[in-house]
mmCIF file of N, CA and C in Angstrom:
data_model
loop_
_atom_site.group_PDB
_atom_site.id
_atom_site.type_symbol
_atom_site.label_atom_id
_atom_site.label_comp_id
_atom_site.label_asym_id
_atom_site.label_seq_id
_atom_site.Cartn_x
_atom_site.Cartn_y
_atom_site.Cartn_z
ATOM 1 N N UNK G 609 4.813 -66.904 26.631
ATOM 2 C CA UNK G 609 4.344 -67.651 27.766
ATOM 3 C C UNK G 609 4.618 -66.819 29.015
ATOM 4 N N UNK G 610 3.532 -66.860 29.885
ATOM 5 C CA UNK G 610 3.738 -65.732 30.615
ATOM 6 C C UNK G 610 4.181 -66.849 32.035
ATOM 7 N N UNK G 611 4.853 -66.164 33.416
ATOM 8 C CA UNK G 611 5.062 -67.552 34.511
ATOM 9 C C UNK G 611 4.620 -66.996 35.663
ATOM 10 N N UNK G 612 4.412 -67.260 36.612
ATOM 11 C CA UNK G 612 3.977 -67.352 37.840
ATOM 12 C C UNK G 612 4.514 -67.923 38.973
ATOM 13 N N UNK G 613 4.528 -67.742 40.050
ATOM 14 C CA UNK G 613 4.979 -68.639 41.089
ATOM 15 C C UNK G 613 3.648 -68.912 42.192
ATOM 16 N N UNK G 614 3.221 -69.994 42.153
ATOM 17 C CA UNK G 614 2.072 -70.624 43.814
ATOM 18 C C UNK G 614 2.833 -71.361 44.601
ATOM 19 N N UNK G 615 2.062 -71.375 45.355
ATOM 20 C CA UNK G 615 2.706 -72.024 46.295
ATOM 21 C C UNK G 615 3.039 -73.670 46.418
ATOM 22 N N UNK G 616 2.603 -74.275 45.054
ATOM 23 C CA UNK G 616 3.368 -75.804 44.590
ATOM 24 C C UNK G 616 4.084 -75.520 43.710
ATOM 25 N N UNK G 617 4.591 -74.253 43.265
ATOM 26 C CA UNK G 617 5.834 -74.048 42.713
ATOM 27 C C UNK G 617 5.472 -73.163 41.088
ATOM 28 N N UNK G 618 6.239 -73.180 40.047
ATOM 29 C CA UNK G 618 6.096 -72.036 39.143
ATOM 30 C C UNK G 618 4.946 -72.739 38.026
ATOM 31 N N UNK G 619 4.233 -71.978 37.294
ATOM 32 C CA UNK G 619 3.501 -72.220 36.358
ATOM 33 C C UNK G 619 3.830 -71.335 35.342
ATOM 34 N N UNK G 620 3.377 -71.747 33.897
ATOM 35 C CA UNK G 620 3.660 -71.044 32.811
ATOM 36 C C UNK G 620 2.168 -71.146 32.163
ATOM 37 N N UNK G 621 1.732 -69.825 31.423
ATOM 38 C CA UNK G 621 0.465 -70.040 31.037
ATOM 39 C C UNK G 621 0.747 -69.606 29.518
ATOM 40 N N UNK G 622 0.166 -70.557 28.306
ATOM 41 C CA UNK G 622 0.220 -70.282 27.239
ATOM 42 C C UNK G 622 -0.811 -69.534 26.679
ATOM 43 N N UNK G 623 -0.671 -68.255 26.255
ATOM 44 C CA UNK G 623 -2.216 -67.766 25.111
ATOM 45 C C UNK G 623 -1.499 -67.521 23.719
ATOM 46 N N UNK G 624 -2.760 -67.224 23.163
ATOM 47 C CA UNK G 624 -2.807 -67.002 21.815
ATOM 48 C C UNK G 624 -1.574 -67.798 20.982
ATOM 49 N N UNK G 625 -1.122 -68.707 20.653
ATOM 50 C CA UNK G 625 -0.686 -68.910 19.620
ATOM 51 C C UNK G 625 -1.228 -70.098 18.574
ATOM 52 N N UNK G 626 -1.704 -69.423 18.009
ATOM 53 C CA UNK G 626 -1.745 -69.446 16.477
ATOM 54 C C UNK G 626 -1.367 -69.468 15.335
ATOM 55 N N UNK G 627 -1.291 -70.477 14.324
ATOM 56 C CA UNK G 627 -0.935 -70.694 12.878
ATOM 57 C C UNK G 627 -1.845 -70.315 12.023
ATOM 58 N N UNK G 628 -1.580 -69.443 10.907
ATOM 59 C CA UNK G 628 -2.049 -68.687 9.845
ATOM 60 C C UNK G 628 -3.162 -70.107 8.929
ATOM 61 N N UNK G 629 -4.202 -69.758 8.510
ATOM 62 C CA UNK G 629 -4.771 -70.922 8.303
ATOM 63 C C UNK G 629 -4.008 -71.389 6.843
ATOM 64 N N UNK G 630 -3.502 -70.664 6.037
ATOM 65 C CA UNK G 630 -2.748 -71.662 4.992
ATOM 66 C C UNK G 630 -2.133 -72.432 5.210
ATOM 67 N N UNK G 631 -1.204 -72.048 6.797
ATOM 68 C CA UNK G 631 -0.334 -72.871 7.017
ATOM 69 C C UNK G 631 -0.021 -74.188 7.853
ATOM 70 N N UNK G 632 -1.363 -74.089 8.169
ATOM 71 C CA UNK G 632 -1.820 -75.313 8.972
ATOM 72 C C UNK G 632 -1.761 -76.658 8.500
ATOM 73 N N UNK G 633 -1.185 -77.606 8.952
ATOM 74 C CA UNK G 633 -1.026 -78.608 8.859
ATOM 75 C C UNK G 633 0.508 -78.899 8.476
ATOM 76 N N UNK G 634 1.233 -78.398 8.917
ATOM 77 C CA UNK G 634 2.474 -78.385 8.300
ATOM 78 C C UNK G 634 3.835 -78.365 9.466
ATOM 79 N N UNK G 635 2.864 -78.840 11.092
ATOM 80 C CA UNK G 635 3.981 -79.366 11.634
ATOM 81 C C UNK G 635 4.416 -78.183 12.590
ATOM 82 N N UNK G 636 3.800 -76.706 11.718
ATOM 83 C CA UNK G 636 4.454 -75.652 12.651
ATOM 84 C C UNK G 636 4.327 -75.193 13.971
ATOM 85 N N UNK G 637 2.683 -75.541 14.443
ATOM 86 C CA UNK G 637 2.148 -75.642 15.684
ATOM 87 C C UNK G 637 2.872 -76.383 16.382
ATOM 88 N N UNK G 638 2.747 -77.248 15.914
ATOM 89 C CA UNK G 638 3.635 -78.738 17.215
ATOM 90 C C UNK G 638 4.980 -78.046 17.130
ATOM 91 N N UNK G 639 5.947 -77.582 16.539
ATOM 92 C CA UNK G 639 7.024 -76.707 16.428
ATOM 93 C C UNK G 639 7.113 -75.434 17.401
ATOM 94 N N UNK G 640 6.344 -74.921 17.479
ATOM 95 C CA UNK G 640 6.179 -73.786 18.236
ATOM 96 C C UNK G 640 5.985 -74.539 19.924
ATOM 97 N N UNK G 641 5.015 -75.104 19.592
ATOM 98 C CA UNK G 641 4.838 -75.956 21.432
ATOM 99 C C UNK G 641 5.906 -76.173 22.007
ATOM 100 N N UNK G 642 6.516 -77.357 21.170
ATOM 101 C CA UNK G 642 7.606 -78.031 21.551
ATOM 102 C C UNK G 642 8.589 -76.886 22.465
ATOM 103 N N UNK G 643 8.945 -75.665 21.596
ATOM 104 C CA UNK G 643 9.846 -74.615 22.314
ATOM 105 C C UNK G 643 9.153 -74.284 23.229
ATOM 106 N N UNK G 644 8.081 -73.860 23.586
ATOM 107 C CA UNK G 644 7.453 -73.557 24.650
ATOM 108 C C UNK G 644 7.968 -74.417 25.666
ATOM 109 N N UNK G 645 7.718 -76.028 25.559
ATOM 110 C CA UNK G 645 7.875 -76.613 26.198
ATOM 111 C C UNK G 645 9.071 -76.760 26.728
ATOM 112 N N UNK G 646 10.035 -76.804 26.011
ATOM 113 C CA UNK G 646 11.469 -76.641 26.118
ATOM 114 C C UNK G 646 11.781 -75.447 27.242
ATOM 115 N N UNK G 647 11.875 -74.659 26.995
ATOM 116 C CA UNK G 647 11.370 -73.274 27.495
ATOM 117 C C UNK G 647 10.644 -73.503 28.604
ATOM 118 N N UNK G 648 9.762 -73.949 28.956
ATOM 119 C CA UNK G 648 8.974 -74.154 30.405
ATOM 120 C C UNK G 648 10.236 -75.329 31.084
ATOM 121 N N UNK G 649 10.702 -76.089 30.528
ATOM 122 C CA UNK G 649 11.088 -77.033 31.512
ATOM 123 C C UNK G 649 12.650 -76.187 31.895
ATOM 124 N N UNK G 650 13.486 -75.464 30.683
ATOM 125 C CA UNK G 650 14.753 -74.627 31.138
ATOM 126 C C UNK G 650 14.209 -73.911 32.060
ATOM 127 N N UNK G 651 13.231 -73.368 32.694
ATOM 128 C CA UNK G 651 13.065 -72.542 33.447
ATOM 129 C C UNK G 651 12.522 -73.142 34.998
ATOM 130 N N UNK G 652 12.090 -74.178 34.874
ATOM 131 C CA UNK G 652 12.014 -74.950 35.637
ATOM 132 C C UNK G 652 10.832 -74.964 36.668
ATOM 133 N N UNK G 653 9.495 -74.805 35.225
ATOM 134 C CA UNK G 653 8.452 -74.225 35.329
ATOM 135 C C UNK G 653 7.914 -75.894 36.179
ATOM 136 N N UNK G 654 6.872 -76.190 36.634
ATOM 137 C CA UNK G 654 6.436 -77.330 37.357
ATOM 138 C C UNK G 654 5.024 -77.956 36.953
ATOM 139 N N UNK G 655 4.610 -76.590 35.475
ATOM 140 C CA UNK G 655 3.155 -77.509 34.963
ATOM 141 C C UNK G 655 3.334 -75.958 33.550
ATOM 142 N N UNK G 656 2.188 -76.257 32.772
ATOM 143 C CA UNK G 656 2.003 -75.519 32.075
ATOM 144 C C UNK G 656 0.466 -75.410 32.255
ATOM 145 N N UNK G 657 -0.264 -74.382 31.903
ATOM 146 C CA UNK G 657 -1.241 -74.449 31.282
ATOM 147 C C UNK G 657 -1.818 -73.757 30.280
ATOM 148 N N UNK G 658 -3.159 -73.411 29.497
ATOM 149 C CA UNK G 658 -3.497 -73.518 28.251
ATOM 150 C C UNK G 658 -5.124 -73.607 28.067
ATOM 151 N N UNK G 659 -5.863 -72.718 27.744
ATOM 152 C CA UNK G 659 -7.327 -72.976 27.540
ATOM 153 C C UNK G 659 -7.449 -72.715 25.704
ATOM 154 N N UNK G 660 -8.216 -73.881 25.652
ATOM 155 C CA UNK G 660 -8.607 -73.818 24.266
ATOM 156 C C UNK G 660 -10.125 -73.868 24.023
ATOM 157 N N UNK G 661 -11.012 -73.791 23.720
ATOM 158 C CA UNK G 661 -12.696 -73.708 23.086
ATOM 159 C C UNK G 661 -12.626 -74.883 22.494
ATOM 160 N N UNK G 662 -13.450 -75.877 23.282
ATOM 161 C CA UNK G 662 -13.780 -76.978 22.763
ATOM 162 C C UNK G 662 -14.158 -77.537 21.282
ATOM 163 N N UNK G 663 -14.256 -76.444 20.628
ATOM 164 C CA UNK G 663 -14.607 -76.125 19.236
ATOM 165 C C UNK G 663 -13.354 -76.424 18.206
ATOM 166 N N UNK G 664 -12.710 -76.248 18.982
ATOM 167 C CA UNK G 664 -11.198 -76.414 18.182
ATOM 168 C C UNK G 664 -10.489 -77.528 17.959
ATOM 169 N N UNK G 665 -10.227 -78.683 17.349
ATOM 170 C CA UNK G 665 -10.547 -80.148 17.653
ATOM 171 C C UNK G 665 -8.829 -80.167 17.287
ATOM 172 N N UNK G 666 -8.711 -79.852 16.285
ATOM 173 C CA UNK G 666 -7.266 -80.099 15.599
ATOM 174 C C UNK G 666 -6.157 -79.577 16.822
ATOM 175 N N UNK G 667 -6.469 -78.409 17.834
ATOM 176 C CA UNK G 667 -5.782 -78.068 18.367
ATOM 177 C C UNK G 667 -5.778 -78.568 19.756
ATOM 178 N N UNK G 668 -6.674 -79.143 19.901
ATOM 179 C CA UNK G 668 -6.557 -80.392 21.704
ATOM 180 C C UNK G 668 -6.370 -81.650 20.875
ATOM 181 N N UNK G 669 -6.150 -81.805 19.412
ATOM 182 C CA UNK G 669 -5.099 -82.949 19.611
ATOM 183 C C UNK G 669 -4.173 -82.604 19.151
ATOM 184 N N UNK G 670 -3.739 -82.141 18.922
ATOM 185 C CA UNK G 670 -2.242 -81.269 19.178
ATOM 186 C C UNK G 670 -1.711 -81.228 20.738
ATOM 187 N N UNK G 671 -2.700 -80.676 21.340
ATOM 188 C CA UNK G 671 -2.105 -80.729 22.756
ATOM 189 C C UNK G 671 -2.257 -81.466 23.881
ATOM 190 N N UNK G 672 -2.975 -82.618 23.039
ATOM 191 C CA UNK G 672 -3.101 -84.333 24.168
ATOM 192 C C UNK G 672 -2.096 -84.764 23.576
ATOM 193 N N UNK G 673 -1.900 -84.436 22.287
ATOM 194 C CA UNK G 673 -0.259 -85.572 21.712
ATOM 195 C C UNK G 673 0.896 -84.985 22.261
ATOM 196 N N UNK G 674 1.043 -83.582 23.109
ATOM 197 C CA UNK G 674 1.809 -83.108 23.395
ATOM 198 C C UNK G 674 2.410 -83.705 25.004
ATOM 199 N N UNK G 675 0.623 -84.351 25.554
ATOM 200 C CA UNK G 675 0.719 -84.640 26.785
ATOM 201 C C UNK G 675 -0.440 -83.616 27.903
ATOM 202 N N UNK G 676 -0.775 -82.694 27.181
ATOM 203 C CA UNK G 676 -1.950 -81.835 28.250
ATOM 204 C C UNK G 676 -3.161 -82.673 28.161
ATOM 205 N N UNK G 677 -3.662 -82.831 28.880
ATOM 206 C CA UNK G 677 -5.007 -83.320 29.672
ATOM 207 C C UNK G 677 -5.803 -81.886 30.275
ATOM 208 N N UNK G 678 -7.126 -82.370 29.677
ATOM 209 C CA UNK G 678 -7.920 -81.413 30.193
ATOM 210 C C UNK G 678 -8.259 -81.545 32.044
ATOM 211 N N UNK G 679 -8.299 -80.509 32.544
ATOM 212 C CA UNK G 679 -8.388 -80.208 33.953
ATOM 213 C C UNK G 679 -10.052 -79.734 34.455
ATOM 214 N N UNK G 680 -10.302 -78.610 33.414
ATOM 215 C CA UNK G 680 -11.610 -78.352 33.679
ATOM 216 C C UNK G 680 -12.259 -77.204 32.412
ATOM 217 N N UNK G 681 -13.493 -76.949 32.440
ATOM 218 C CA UNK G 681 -13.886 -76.636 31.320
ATOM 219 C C UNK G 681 -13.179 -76.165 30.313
ATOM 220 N N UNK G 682 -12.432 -76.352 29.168
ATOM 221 C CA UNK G 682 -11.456 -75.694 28.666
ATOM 222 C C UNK G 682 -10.176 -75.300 29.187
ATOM 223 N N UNK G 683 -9.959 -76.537 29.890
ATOM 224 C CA UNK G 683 -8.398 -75.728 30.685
ATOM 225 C C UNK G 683 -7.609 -77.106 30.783
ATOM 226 N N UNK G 684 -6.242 -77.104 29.910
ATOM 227 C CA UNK G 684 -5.217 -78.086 29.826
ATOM 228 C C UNK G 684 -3.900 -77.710 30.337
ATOM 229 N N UNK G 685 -3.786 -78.836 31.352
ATOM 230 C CA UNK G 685 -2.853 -78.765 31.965
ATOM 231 C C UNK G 685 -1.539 -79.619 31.397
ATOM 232 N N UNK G 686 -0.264 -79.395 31.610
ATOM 233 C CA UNK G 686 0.616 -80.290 31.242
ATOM 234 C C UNK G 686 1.646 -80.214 32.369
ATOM 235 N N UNK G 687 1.757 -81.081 33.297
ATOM 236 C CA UNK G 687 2.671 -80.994 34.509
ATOM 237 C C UNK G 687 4.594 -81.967 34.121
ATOM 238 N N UNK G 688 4.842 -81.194 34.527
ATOM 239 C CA UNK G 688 6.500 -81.832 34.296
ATOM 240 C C UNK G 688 6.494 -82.992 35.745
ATOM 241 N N UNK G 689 7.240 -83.617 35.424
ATOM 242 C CA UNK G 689 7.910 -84.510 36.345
ATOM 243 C C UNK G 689 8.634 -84.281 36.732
#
């Protein structure tokens, strides 16, 4: 996760991660997020974001159950409180 600082404060941007397709469905994705997430909030990041290809269904619900909401064409945001 790479971070940033604007001027409403730090962002973290997630790419590429990916689960091997055998291993899909097995919890490890949401596993991997979660630390991310963990990880964005120890750092005291103020949103995340995340573009996925609308094509990808299993993986924006993965990351609406996580709490990201889409923002704009392919682009999910997840803001901390």
């Amino acid at each position: 996760m790479a971070t940033y600082r604007v001027i409403s404060g730090y962002r973290g941007m997630v790419e590429d991660v990916v689960v091997d397709a055998s291993q899909r469905g097995k919890g490890i994705g949401k596993k991997l997020m979660n630390k991310l997430l963990e990880e964005g909030k120890r750092q005291g990041l103020d949103e995340i974001l995340l573009f996925s290809g609308h094509h990808r269904t299993p993986a924006i619900t993965l990351y609406k159950s996580l709490g990201f909401a889409l923002r704009d064409s392919g682009l999910y945001s997840l803001k901390f409180l």
